[in-house]
PDB file of C-alpha atoms and ligand atoms in Angstrom:
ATOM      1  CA  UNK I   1     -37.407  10.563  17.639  1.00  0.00           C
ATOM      2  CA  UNK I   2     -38.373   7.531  19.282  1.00  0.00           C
ATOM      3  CA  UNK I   3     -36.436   5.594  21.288  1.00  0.00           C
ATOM      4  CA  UNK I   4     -36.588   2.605  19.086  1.00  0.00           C
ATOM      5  CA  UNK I   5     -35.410   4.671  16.011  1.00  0.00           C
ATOM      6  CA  UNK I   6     -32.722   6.088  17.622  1.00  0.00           C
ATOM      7  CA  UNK I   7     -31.506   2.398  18.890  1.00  0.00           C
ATOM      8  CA  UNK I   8     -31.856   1.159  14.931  1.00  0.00           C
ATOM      9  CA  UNK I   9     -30.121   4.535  14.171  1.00  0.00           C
ATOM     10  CA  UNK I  10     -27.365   3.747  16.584  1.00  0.00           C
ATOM     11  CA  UNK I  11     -27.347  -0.301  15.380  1.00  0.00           C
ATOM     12  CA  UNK I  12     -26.872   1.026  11.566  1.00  0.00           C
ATOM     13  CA  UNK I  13     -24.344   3.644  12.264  1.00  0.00           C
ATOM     14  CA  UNK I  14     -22.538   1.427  13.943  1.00  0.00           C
ATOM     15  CA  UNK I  15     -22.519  -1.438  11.131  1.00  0.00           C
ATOM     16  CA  UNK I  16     -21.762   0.765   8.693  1.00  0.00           C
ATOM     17  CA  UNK I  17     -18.865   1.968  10.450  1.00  0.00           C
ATOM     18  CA  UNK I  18     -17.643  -1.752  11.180  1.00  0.00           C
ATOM     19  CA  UNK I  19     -18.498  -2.522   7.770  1.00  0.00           C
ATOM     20  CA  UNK I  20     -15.530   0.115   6.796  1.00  0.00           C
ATOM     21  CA  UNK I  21     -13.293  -0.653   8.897  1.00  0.00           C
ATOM     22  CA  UNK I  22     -13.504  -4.182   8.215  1.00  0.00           C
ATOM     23  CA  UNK I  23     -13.184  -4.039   4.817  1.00  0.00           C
ATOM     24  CA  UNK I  24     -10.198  -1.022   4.281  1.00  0.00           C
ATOM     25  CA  UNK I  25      -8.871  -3.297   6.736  1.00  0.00           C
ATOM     26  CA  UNK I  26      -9.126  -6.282   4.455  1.00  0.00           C
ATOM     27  CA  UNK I  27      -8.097  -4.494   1.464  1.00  0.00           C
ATOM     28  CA  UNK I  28      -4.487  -3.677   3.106  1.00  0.00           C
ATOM     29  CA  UNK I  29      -4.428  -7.327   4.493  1.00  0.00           C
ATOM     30  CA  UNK I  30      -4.789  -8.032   0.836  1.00  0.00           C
ATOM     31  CA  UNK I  31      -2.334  -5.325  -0.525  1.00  0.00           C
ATOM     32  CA  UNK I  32      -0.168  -6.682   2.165  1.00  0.00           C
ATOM     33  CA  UNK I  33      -0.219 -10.494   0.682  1.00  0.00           C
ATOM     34  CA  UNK I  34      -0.018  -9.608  -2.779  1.00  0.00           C
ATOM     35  CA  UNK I  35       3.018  -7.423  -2.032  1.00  0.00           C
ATOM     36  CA  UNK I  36       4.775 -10.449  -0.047  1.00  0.00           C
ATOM     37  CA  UNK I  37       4.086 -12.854  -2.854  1.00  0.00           C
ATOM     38  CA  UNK I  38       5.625 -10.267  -5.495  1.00  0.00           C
ATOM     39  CA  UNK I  39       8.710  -9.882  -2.992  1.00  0.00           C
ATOM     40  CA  UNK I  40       9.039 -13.767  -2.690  1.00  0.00           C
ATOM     41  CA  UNK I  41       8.431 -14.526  -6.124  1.00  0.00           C
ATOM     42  CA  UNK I  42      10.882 -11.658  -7.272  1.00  0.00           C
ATOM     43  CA  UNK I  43      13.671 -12.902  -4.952  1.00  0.00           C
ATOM     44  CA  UNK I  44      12.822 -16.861  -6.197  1.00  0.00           C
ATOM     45  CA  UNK I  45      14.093 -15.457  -9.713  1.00  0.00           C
ATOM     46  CA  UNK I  46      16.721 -13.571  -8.605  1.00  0.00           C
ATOM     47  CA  UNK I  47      18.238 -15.955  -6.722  1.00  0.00           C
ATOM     48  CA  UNK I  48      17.233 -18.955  -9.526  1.00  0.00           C
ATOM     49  CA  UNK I  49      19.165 -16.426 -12.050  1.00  0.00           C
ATOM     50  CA  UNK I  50      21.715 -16.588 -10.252  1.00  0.00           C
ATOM     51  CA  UNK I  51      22.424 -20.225  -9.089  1.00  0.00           C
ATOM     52  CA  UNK I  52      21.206 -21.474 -12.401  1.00  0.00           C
ATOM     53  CA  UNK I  53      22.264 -18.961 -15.156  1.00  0.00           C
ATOM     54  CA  UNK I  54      25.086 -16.672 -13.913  1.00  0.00           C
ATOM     55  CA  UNK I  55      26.992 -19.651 -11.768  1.00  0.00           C
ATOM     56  CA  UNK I  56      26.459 -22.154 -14.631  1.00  0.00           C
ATOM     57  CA  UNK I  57      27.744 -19.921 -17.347  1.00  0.00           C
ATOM     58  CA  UNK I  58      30.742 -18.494 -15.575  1.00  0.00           C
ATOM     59  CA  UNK I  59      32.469 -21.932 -16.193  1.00  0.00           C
ATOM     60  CA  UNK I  60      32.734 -21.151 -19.891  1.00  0.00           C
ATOM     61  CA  UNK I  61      33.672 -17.994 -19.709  1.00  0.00           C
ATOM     62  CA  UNK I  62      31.154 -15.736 -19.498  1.00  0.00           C
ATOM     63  CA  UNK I  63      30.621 -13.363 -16.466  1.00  0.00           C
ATOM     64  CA  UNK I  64      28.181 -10.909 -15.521  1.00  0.00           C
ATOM     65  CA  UNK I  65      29.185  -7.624 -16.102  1.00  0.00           C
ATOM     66  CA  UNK I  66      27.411  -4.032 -16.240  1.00  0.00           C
ATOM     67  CA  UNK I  67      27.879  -3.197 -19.872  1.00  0.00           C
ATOM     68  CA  UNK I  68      26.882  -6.456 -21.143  1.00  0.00           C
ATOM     69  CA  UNK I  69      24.893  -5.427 -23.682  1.00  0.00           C
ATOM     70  CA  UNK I  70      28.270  -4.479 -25.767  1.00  0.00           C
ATOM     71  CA  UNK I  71      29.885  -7.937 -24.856  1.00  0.00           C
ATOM     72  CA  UNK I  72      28.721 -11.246 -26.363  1.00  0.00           C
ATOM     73  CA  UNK I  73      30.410 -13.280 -23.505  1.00  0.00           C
ATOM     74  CA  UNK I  74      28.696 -11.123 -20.693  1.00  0.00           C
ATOM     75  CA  UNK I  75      25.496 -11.441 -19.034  1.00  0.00           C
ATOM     76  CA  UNK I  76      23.021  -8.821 -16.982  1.00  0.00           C
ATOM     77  CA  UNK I  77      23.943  -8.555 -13.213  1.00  0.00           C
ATOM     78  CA  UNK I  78      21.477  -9.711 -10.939  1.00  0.00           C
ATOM     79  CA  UNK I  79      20.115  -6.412 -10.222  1.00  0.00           C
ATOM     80  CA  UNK I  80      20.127  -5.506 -13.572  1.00  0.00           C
ATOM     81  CA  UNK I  81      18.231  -8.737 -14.456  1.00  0.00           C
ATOM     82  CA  UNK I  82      15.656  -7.566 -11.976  1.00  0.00           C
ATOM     83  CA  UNK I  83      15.452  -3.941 -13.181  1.00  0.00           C
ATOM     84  CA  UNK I  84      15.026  -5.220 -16.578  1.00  0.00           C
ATOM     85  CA  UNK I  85      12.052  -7.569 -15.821  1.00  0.00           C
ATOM     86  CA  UNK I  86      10.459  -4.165 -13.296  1.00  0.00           C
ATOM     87  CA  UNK I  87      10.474  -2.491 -16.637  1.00  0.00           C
ATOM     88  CA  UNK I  88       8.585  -4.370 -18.517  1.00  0.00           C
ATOM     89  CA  UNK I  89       5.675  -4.125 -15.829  1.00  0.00           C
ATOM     90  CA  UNK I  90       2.561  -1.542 -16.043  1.00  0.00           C
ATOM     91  CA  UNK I  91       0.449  -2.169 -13.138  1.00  0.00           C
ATOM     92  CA  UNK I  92       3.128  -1.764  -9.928  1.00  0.00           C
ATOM     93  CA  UNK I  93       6.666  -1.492  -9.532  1.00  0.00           C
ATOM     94  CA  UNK I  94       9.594  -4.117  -8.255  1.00  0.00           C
ATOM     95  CA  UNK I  95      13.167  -2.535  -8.036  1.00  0.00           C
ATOM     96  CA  UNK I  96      16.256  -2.736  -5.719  1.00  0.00           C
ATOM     97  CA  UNK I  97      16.747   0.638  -3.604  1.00  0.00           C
ATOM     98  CA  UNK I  98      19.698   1.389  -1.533  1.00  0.00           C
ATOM     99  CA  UNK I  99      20.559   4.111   1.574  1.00  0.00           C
ATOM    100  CA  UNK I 100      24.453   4.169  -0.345  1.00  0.00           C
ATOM    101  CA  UNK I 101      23.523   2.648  -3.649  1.00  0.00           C
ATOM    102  CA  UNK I 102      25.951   3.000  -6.892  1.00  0.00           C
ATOM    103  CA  UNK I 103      23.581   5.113  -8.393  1.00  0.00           C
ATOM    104  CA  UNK I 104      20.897   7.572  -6.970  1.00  0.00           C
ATOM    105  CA  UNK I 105      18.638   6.304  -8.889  1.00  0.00           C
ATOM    106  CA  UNK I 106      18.260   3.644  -6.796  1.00  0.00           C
ATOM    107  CA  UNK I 107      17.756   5.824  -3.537  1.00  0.00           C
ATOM    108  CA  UNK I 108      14.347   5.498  -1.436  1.00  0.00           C
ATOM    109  CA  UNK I 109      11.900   7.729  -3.079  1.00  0.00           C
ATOM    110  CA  UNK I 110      10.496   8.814   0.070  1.00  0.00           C
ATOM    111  CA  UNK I 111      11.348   9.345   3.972  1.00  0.00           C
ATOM    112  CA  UNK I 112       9.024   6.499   5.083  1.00  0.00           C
ATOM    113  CA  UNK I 113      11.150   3.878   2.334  1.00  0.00           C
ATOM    114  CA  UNK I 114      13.943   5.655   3.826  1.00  0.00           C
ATOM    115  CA  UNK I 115      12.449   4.982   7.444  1.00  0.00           C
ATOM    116  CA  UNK I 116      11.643   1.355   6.476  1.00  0.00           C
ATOM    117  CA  UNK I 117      14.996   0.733   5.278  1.00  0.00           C
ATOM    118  CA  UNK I 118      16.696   1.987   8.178  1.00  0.00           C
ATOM    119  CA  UNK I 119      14.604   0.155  10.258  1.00  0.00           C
ATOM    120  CA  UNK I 120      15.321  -3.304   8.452  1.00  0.00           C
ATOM    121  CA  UNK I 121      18.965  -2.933   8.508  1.00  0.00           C
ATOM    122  CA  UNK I 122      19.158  -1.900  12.190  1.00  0.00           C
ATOM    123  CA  UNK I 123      16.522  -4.916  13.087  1.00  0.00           C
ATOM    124  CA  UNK I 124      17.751  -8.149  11.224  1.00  0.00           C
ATOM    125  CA  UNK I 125      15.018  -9.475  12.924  1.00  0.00           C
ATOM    126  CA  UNK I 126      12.330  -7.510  10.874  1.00  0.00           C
ATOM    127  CA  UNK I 127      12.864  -9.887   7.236  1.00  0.00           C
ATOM    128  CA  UNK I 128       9.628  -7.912   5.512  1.00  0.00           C
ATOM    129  CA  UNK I 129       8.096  -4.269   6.086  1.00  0.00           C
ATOM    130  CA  UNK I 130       4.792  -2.959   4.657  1.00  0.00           C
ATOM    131  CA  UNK I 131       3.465   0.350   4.885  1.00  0.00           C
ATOM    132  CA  UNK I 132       1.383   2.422   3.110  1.00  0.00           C
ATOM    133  CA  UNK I 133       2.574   5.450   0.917  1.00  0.00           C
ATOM    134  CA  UNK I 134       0.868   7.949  -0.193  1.00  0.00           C
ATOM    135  CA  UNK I 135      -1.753   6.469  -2.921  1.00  0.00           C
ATOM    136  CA  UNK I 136       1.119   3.209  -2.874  1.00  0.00           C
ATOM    137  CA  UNK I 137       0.922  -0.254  -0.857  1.00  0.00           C
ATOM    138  CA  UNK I 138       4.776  -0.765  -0.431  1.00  0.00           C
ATOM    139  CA  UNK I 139       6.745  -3.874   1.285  1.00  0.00           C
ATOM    140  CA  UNK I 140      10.139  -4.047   1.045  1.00  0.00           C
ATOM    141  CA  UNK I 141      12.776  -7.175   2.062  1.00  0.00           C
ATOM    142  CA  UNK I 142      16.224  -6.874   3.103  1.00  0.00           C
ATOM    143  CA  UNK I 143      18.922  -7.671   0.348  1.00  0.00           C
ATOM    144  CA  UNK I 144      22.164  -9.447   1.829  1.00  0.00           C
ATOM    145  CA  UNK I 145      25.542  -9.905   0.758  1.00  0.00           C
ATOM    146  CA  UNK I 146      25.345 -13.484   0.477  1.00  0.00           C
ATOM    147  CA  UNK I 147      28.863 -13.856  -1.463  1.00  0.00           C
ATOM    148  CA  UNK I 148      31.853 -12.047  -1.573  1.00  0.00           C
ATOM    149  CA  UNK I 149      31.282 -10.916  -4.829  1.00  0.00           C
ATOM    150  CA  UNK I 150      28.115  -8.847  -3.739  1.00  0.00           C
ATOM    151  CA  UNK I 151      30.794  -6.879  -1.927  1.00  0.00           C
ATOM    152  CA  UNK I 152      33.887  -6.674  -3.660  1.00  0.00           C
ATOM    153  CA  UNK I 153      31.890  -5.250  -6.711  1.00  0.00           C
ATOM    154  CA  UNK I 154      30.028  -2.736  -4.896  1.00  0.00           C
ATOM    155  CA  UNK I 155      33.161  -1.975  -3.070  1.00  0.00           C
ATOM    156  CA  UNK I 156      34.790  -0.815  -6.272  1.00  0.00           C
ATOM    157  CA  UNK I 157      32.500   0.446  -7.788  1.00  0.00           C
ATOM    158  CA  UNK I 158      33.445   3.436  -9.407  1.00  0.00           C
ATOM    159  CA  UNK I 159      30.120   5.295  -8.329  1.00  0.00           C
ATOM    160  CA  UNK I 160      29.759   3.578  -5.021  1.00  0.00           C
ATOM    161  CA  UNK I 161      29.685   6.067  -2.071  1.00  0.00           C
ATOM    162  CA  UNK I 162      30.230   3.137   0.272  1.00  0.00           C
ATOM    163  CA  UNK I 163      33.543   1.286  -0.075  1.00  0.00           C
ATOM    164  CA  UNK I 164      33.531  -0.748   3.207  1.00  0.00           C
ATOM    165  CA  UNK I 165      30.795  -3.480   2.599  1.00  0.00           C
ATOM    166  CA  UNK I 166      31.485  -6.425   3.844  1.00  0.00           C
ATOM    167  CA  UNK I 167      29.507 -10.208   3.522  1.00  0.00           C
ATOM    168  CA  UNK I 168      26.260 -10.453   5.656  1.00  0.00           C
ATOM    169  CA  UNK I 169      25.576  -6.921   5.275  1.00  0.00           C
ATOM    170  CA  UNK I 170      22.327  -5.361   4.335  1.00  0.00           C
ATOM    171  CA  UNK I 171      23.212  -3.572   1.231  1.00  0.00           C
ATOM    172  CA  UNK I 172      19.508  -2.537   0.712  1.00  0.00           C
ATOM    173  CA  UNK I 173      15.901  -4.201  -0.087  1.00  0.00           C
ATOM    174  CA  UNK I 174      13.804  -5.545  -2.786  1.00  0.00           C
ATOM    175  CA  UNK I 175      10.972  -3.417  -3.046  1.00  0.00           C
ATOM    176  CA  UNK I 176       7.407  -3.795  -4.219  1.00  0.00           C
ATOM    177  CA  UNK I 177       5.323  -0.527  -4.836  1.00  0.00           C
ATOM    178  CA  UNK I 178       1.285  -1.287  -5.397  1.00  0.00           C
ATOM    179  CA  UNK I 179      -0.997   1.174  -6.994  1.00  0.00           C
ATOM    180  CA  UNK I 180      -3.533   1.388  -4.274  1.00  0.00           C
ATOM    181  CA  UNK I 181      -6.292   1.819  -6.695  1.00  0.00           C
ATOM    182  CA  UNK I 182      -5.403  -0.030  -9.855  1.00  0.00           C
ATOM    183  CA  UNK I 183      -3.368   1.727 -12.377  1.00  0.00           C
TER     184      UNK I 183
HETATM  185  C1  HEC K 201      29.805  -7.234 -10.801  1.00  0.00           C
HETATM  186  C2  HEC K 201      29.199  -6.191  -9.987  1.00  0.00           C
HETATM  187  C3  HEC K 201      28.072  -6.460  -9.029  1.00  0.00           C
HETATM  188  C4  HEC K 201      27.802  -7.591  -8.316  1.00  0.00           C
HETATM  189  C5  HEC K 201      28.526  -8.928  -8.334  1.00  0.00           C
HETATM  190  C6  HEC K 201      26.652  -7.288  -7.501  1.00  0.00           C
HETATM  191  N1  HEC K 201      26.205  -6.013  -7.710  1.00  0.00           N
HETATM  192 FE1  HEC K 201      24.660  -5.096  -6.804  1.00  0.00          FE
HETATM  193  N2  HEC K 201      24.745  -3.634  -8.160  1.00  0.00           N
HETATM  194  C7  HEC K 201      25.787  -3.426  -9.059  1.00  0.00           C
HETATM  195  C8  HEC K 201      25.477  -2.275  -9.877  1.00  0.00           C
HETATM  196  C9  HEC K 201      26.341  -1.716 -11.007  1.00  0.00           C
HETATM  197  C10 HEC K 201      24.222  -1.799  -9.446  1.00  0.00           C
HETATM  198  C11 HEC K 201      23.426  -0.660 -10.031  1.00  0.00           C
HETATM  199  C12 HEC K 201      22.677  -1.223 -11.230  1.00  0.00           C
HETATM  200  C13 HEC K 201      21.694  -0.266 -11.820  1.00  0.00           C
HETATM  201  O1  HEC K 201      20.960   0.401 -11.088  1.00  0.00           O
HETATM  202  O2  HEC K 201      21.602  -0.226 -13.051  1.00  0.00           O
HETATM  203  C14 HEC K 201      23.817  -2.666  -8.341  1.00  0.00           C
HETATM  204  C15 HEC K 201      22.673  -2.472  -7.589  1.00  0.00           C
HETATM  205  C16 HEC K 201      22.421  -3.111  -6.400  1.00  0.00           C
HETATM  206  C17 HEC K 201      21.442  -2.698  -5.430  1.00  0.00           C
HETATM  207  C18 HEC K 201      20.533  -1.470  -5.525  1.00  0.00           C
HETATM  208  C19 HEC K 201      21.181  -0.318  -4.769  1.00  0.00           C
HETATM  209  C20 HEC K 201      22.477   0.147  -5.371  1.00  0.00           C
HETATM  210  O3  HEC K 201      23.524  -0.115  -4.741  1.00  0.00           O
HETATM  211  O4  HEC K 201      22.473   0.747  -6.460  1.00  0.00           O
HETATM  212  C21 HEC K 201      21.503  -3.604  -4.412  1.00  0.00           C
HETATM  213  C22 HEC K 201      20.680  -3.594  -3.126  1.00  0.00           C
HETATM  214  C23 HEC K 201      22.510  -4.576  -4.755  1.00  0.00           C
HETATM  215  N3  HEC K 201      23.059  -4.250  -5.967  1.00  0.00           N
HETATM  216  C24 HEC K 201      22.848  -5.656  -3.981  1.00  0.00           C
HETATM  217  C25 HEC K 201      23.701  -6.667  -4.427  1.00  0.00           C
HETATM  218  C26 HEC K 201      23.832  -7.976  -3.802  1.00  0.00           C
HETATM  219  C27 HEC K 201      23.120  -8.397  -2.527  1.00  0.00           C
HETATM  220  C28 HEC K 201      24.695  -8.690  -4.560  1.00  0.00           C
HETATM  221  C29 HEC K 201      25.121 -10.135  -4.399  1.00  0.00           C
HETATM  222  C30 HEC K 201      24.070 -11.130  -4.330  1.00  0.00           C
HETATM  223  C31 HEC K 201      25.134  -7.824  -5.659  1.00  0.00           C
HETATM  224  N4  HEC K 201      24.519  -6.618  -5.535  1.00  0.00           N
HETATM  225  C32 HEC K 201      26.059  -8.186  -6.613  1.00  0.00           C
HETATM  226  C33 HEC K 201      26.921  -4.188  -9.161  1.00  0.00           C
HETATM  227  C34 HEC K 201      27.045  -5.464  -8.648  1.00  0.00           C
END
């Protein structure tokens, strides 16, 4: 082989290897956005649900409770309000996971949500993580007990294996799972 087809050899190997890295690299940079925008936007409505609907309503009497659906003065909780919406979606997930959550259900699904989790509540410094999952783009965001009532609900809870929350506690994350290839 000459020596100038082995340099042009070299030069194309070498592109084609940048050329891969540089775009898986941008497809996680853009798995990573998309999953911060679907964390912010799913908190925005949360937390809009909340101020708006669940505060507003509470001065005429109705309340949000967990059966609601068999009480015409009740409303969806907030997380139930979110789980609701996450069901109606086809293309990736949004949920509310817990490491003591009422029900199991709402457990991390795997050790590296269970890794991220730990790692957000230990670190109130770290506000979003994103990682990738098996064939998932996840990011998840810390969920706090802004009010009292976040607490004293979950703290007698019939189902709740933690009774000792108290407010400014991470009680779990908002999380976002992406398909990492479309559906
Ligand atoms: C009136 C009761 C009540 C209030 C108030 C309440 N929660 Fe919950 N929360 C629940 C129940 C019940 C579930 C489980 C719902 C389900 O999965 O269907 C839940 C689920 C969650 C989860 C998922 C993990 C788990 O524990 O199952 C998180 C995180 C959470 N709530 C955080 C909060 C925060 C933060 C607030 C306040 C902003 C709050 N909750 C207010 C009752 C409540």
């Amino acid at each position: 082989m000459s020596c100038w087809a082995r340099i042009t050899g070299s030069v194309a190997l070498a592109l084609a290897t940048l050329t891969l890295a540089v775009s898986t690299g941008l497809a996680e940079d853009n798995y990573d956005l998309v999953a911060r925008y679907v964390l912010e936007t799913v908190r925005a409505f949360r937390t809009a649900y909340v101020l708006n609907v669940v505060e507003h309503v509470r001065e005429g009497g109705i309340i949000p409770k967990e059966d609601w659906i068999k009480d015409a003065h009740a409303i969806p909780l907030p997380a139930q309000f979110v789980k609701a919406a996450g069901a109606d979606l086809e293309s990736f997930e949004i949920g509310l996971i817990g490491l003591t959550p009422v029900y199991k259900s709402n457990l991390p699904r795997t050790q590296a949500e269970i890794d991220a989790l730990q790692r957000l509540t230990s670190d109130r410094s770290q506000k979003v993580i994103s990682f990738v999952d098996g064939n998932q783009f996840k990011a998840m965001a810390a969920d706090i007990a802004v009010v009292q009532s976040c607490v004293d609900c979950h703290n007698i809870h019939p189902d709740s294996p933690w009774r000792n929350y108290k407010k400014g506690d991470i009680m779990g994350a908002v999380i976002v799972r992406l398909n990492k290839h479309g559906k």
